[in-house]
mmCIF file of C-alpha atoms in Angstrom:
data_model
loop_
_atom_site.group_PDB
_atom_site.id
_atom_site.type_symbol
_atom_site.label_atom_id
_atom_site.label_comp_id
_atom_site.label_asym_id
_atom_site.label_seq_id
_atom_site.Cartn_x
_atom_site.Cartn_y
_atom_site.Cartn_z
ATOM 1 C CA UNK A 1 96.250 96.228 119.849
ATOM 2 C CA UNK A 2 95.273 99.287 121.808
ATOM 3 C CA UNK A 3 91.660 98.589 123.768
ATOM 4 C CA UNK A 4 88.797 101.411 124.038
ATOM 5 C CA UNK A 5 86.365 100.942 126.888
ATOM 6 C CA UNK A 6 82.982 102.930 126.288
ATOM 7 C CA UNK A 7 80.759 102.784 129.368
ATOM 8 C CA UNK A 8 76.890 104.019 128.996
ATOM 9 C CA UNK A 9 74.081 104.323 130.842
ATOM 10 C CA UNK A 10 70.747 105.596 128.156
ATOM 11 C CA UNK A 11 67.126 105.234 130.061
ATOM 12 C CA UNK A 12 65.092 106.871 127.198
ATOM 13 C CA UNK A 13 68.178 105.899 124.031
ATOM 14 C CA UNK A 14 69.986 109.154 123.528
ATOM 15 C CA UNK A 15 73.143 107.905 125.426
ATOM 16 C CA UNK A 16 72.978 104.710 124.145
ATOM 17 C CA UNK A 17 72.732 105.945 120.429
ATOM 18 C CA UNK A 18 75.365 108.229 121.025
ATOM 19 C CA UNK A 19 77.801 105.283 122.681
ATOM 20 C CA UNK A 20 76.828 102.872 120.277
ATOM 21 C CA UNK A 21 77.896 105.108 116.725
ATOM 22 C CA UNK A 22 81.066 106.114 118.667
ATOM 23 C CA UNK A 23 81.431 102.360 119.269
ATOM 24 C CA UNK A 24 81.338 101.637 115.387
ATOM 25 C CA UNK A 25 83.390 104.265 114.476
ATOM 26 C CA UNK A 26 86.148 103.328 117.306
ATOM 27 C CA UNK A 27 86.279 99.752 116.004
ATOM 28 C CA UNK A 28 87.711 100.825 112.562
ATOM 29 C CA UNK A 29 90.738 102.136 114.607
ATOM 30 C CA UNK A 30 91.015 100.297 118.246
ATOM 31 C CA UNK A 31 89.225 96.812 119.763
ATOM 32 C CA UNK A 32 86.551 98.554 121.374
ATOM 33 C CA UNK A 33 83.968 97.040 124.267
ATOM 34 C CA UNK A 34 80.610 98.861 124.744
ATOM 35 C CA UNK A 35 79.277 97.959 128.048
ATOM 36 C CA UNK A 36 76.570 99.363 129.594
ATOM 37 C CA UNK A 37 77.298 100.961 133.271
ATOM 38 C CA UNK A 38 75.164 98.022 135.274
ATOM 39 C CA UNK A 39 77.851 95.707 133.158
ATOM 40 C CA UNK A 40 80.733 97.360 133.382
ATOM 41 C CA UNK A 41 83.085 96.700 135.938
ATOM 42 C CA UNK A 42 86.554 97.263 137.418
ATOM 43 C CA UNK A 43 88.483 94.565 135.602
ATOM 44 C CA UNK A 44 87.161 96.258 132.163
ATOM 45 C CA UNK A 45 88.621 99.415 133.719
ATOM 46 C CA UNK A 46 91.792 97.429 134.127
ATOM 47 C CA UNK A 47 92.022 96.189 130.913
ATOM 48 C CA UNK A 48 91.620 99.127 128.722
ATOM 49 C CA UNK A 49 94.060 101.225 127.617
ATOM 50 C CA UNK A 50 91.355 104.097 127.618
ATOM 51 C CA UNK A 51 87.656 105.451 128.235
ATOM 52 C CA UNK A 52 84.589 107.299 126.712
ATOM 53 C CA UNK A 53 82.265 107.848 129.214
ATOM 54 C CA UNK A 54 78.484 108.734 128.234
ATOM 55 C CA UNK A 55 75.009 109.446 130.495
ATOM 56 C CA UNK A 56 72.662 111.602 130.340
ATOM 57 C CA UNK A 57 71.789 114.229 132.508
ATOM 58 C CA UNK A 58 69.441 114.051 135.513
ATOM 59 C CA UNK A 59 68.263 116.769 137.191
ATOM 60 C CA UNK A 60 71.683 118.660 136.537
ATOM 61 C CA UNK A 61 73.423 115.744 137.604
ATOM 62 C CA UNK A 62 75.193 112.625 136.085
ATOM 63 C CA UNK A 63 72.110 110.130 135.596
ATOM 64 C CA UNK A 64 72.915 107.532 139.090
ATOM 65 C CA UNK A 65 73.566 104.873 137.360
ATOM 66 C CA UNK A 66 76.544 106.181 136.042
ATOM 67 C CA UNK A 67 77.179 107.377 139.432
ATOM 68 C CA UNK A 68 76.845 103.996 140.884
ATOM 69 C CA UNK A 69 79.343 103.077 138.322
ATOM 70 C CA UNK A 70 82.021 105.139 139.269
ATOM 71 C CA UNK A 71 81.688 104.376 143.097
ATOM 72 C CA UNK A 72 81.499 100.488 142.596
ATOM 73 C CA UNK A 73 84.699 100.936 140.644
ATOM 74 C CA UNK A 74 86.186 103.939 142.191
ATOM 75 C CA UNK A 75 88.319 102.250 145.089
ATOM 76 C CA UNK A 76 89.035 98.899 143.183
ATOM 77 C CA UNK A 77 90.906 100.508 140.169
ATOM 78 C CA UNK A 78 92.647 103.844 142.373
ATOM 79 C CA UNK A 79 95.891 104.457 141.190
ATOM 80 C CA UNK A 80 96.233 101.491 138.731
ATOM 81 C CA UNK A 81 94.685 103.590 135.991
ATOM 82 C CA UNK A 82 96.458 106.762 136.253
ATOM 83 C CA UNK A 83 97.304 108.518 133.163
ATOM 84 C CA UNK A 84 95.380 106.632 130.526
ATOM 85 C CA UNK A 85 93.309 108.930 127.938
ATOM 86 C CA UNK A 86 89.847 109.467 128.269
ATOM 87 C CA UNK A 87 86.190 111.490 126.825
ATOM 88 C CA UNK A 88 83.566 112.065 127.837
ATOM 89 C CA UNK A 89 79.870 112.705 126.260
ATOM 90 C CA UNK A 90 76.533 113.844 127.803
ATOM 91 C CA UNK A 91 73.107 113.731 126.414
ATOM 92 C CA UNK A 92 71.522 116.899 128.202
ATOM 93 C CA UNK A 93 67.894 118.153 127.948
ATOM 94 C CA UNK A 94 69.174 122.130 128.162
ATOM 95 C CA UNK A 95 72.831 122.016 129.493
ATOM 96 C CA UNK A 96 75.054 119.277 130.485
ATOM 97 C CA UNK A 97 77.933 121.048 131.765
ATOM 98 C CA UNK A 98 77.229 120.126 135.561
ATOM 99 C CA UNK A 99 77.324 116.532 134.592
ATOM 100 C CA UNK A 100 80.424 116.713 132.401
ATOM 101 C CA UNK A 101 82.075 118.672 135.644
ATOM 102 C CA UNK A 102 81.059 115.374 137.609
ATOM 103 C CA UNK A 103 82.581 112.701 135.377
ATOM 104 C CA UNK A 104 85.602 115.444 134.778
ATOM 105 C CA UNK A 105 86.092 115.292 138.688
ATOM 106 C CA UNK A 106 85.728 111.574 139.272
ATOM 107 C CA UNK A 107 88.542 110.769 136.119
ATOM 108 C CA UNK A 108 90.551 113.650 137.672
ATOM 109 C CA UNK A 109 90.523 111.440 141.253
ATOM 110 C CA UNK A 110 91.718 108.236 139.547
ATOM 111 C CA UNK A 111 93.876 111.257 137.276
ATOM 112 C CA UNK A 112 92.982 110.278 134.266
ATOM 113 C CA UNK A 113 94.419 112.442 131.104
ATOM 114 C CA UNK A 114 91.185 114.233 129.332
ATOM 115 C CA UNK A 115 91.858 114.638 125.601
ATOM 116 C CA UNK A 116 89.308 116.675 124.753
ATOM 117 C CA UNK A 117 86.301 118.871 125.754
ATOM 118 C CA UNK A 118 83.070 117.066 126.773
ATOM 119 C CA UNK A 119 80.656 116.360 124.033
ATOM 120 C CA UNK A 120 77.283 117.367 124.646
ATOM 121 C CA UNK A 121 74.230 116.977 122.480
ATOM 122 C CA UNK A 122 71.235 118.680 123.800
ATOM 123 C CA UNK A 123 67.720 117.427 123.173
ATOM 124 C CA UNK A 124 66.012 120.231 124.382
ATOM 125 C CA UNK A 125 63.565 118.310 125.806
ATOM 126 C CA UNK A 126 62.115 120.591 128.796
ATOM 127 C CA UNK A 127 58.485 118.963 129.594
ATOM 128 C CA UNK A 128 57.831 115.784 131.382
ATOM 129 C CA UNK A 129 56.782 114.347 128.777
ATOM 130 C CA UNK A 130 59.725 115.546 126.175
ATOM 131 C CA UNK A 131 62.022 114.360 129.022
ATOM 132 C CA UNK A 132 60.948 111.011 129.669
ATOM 133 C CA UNK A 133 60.021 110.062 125.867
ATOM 134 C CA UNK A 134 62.236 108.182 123.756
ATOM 135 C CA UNK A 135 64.713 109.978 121.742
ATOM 136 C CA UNK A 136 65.893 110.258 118.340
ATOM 137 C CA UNK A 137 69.395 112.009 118.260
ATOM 138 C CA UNK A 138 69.873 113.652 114.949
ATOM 139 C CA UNK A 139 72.438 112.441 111.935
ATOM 140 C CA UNK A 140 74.353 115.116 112.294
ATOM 141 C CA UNK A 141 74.920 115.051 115.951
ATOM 142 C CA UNK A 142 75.799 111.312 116.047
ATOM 143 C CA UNK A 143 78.622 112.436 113.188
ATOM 144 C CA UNK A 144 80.331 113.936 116.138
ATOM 145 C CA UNK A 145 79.983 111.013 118.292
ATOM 146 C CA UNK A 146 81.413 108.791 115.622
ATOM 147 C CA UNK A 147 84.172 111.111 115.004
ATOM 148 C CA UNK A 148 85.146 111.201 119.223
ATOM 149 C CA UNK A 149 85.008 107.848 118.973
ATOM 150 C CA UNK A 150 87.055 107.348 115.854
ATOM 151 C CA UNK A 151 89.759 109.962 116.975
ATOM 152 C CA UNK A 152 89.648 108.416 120.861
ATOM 153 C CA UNK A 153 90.528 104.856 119.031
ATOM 154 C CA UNK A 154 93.213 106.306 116.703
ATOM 155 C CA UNK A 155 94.916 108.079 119.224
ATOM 156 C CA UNK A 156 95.174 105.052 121.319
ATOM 157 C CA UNK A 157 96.408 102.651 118.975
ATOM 158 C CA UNK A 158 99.024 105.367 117.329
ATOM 159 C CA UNK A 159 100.254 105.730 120.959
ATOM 160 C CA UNK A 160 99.414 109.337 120.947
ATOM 161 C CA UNK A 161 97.886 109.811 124.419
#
């Protein structure tokens, strides 16, 4: 059976709330690990037949521990992943796209095949306090992280990617 790998990193929830109902939905379709970044590790890499990536956005950047992520498993997993699917989503307070272009630019180094547009939910949380409160991502929002995960898992097991 066809395995999904979803790799988060949440410090105040909303990535972890969008991983985990993309997680549920993915299991009808795929075995699917969750793993948080600090967890996750090259050998999960190698043993997945493909990826949802999720982190917020810090300071228009990819939060670092997802960064530290992808360098501790950059070089250990280079060109023994090539060509398997992957998505991406990004819990953003106003944007998101500057993250999404990192994580797009690290899978396009170990080439991974992106199978669709990044998935951003924005929280518009723009105060100090907004940003560094807990959050609460909305129903409908975490309907389209359930259906990317959902889709992500069917694709893989009906061999479409």
């Amino acid at each position: 059976m066809a395995e999904l790998l979803i790799v988060y990193f949440s410090r105040t929830g909303g990535s972890r709330q969008m991983a985990e109902a993309a997680a549920a939905a993915a299991r009808s379709e795929a075995d699917t690990t969750l793993k948080t970044a600090d967890q996750a590790g090259p050998d999960d890499l190698l043993n997945a037949d493909g990826y949802i990536f999720c982190a917020p956005e810090n300071l228009a950047a990819i939060a670092g521990e997802m960064k530290e992520f992808f360098d501790r498993c950059y070089y250990p997993v280079l060109g023994r992943i090539e060509a398997r699917p992957y998505a991406q989503m990004v819990c953003a307070g106003s944007d998101g796209e500057n993250a999404a272009r990192q994580t797009a630019r690290i899978a396009q180094g170990w080439r991974l095949k992106e199978v669709q547009p990044p998935l951003i939910i924005c929280t518009h949380a723009q105060t100090p306090e907004q940003i560094l409160a807990e959050k609460t991502i909305p129903e409908d929002e975490l309907a389209h992280c359930r259906d990317l995960g959902e889709a992500m898992a069917a694709g893989l097991s009906m061999g479409a990617f």
